[in-house]
XYZ file of C-alpha atoms in Angstrom:
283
model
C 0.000 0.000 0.000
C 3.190 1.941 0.849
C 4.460 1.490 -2.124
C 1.371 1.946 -4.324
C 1.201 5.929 -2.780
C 4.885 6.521 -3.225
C 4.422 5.809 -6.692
C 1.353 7.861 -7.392
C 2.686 10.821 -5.453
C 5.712 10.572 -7.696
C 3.668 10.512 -10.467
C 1.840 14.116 -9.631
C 5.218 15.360 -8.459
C 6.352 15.262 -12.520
C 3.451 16.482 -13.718
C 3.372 19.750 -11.452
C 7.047 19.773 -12.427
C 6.296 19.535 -16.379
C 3.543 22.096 -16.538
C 5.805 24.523 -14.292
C 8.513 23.426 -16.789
C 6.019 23.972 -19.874
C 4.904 28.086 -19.061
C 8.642 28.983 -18.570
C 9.470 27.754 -21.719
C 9.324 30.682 -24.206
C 7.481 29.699 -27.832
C 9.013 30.477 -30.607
C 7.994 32.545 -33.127
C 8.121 31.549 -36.750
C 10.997 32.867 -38.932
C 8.947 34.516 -41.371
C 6.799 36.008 -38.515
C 10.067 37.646 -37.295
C 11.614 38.975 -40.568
C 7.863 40.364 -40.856
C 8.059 42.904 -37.567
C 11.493 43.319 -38.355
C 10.805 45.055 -41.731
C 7.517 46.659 -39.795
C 10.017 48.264 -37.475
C 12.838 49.460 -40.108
C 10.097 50.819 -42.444
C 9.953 54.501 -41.837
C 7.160 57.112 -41.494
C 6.315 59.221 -44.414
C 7.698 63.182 -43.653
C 5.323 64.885 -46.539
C 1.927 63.403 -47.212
C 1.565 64.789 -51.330
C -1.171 62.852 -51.726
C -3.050 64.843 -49.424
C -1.710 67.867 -51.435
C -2.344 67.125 -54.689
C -5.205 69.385 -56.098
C -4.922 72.398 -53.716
C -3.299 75.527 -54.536
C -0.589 77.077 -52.821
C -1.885 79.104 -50.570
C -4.121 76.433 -49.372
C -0.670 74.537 -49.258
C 0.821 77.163 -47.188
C -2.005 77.482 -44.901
C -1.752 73.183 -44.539
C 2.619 73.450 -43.983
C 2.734 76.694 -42.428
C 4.703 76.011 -39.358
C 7.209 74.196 -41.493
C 7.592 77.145 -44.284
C 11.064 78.367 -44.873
C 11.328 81.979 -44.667
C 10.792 83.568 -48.299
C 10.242 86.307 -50.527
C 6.951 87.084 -52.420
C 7.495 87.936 -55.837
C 7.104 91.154 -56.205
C 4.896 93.626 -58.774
C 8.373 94.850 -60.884
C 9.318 91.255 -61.084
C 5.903 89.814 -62.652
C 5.947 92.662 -65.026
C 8.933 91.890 -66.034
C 7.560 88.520 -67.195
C 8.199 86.098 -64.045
C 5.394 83.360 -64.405
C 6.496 81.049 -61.204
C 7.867 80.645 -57.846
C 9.052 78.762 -55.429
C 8.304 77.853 -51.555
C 10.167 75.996 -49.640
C 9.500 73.405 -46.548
C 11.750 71.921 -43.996
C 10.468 68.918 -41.887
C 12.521 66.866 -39.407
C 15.034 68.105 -41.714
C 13.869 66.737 -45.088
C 12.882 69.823 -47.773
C 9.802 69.761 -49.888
C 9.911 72.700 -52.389
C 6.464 73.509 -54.509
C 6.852 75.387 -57.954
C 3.665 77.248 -58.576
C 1.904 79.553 -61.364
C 1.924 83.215 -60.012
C -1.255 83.956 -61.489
C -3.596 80.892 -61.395
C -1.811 80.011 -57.705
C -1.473 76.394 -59.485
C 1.080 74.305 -58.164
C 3.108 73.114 -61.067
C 5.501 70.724 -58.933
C 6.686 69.599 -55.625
C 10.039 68.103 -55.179
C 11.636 66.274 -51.926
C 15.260 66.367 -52.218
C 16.990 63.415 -50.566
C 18.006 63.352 -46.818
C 21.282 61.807 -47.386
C 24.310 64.094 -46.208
C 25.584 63.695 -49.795
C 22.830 65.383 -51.567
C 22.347 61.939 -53.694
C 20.796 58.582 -53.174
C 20.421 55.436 -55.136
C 17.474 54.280 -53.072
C 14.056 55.402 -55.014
C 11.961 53.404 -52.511
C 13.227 55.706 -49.885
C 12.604 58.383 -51.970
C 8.980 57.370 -52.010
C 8.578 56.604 -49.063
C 9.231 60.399 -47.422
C 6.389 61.796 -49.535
C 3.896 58.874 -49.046
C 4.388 58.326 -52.994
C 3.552 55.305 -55.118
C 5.046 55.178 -58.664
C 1.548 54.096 -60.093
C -1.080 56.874 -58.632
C -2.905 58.269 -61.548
C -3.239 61.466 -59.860
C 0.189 62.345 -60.509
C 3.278 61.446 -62.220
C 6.579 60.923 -60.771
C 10.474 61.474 -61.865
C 13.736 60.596 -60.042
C 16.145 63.579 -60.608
C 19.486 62.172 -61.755
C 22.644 63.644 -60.776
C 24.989 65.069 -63.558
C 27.998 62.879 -62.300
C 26.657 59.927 -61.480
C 23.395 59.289 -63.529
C 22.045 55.976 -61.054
C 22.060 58.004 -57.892
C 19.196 60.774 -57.624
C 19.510 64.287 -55.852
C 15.407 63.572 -54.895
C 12.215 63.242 -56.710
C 9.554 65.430 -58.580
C 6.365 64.889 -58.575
C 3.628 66.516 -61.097
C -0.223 66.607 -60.140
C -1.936 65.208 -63.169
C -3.859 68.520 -64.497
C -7.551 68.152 -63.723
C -8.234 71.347 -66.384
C -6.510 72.766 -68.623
C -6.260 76.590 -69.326
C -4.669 79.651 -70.049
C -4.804 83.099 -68.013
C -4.766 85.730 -70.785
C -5.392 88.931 -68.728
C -5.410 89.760 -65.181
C -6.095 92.888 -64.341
C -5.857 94.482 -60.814
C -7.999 97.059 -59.611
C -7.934 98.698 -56.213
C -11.154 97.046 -55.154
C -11.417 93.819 -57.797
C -9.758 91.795 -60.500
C -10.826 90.974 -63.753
C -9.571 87.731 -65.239
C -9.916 86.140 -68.813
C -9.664 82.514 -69.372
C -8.797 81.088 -72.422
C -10.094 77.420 -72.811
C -10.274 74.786 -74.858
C -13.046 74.282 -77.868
C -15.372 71.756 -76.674
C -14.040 72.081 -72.435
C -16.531 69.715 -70.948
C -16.403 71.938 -67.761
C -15.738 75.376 -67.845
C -18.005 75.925 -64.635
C -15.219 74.013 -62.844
C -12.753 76.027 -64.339
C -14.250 79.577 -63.024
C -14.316 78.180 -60.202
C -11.024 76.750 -59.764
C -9.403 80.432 -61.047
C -12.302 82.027 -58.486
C -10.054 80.214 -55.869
C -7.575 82.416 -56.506
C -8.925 86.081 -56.241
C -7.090 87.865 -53.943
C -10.287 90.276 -54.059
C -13.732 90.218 -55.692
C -13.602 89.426 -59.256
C -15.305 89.138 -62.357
C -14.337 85.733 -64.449
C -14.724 85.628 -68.191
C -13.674 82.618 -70.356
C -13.288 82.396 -74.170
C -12.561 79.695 -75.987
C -10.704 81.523 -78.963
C -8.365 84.210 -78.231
C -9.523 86.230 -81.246
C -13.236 86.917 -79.206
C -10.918 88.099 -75.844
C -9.077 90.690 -78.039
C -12.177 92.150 -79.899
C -14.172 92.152 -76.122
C -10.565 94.168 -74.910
C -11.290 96.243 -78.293
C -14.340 97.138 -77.536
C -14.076 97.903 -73.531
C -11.205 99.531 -74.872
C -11.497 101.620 -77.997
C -15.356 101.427 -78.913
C -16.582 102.958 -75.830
C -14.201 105.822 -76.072
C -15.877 109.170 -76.421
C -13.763 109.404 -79.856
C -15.925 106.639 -81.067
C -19.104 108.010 -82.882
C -22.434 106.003 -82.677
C -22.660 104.949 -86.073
C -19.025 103.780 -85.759
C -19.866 101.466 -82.504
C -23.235 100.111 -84.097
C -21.582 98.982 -87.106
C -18.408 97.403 -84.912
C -21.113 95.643 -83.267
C -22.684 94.394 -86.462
C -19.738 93.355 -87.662
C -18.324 91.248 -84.512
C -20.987 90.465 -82.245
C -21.889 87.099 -83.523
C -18.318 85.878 -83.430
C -17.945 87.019 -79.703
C -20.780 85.515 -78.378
C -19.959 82.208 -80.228
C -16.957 82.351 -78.485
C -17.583 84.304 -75.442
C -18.270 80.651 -72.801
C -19.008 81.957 -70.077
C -19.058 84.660 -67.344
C -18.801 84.808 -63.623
C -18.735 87.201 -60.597
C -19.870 90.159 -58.698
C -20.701 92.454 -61.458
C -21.586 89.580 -63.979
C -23.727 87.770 -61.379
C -23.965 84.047 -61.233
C -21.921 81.748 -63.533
C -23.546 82.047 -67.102
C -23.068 80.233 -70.203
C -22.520 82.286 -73.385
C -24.296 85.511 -72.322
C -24.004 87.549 -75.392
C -26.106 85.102 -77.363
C -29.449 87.259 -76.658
C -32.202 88.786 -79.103
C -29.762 91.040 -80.978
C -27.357 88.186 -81.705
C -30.121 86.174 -82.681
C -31.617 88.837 -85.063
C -27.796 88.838 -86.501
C -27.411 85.479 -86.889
C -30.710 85.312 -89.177
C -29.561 87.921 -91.074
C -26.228 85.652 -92.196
């Protein structure tokens, strides 16, 4: 009987002693588990998130970086009238620089570009490269290009990266006033949305403006010849009425559209009333 309880309190001895045995002993992961965190924990944050900035101008750029904006110059009046289309503004994060090209007038941003972070100015690594502006090569919403180096032509000073142009136009005349700006728009024949494109340029008025947009640049030089010459007191009545005659019908063919706070609400060819029908009949 002795014997028979020594050898079942032996028994639950080793099995207290395996399961205390059995939690101490660590599991082991699987090697492909591992390697997994590993790269998880190498993998680095993104600095500038251009995704997020693709499609706004730059001021609404500047507003989103300001506390990272590099002190910088404005261009100034002399300097656009002397033909100066864009500019630069710089960013400085953690100590990575994002610098956006954009159009003076529309306020478009034509490019951004992150240099590399490597104390050599140059990298061969374009995944890196990526990886600071939260970039993928394949996003249709922009298009990318590594920046060579003019020595060494497989390492890259950083990477530009162009937003994919959601409308297409051309600023012909911007005119400042103290109080408002007047802005023509030349677009293309057949734009499937030039309401979008008012009010994309609207974006940009610094103060209230009026918006027109033409889709020949002929019709914005004969409306500038008539604001301009035709109402002049030089001008006799007989002389106006027959300019009008002659031209009216081509400018409101081509005449799109007109927007703002002495045009009123966005219209679509507004010149194409009673007289220019009674013209049209006539041809």
């Amino acid at each position: 009987m002795k014997k028979l309880l020594l050898i079942i309190g032996g028994g639950f001895l080793l099995i207290i002693f395996l399961g205390v045995v059995g939690k101490n002993t660590p599991t082991k992961q699987p090697t492909s588990q591992v390697k997994v965190e590993k790269q998880e924990e190498e993998k680095i944050a993104f600095v500038f998130d251009i995704p997020s900035l693709i499609g706004k101008n730059i001021d609404e750029i500047k507003k989103d970086l300001d506390s990272y904006k590099k002190k910088f110059l404005e261009p100034t009046s002399d300097q656009i009238k002397l033909g100066v289309k864009e500019w630069e503004v710089e960013f400085e994060k953690d100590g990575k620089s994002l610098l956006v090209t954009y159009d003076i007038a529309t306020k478009r941003v034509k490019d951004f570009f992150i240099s590399s972070d490597d104390p050599s100015g140059k990298t061969k690594d374009k995944n890196h490269l990526l990886e600071l502006g939260n970039l993928k090569e394949n996003d249709s919403r922009y298009k990318i290009e590594f920046v060579k180096t003019l020595k060494d032509p497989s390492s890259f000073t950083g990477v530009k990266i162009s937003p994919t142009l959601k409308y297409e136009y051309e600023i012909l005349s911007r005119v400042e006033g103290k109080t408002d700006e007047n802005i023509s728009i030349l677009i293309k024949v057949g734009e499937a949305d030039p309401q979008g494109i008012a009010s994309e340029v609207q974006k940009s008025c610094k103060k209230q403006c009026n918006i027109s947009l033409f889709d020949d640049k002929k019709a914005f030089e004969l409306d500038a010849e008539y604001t301009n010459k035709m109402m002049s007191y030089n001008v006799t009545v007989a002389e106006r009425e027959a300019w009008k005659k002659k031209n009216t019908v081509f400018l409101a063919d081509h005449l799109v559209a007109t927007v703002g706070y002495s045009f009123g609400p966005y219209a679509e060819y507004p010149l194409k009333d009673s007289y220019y029908r009674e013209l049209k009949s006539e041809k």
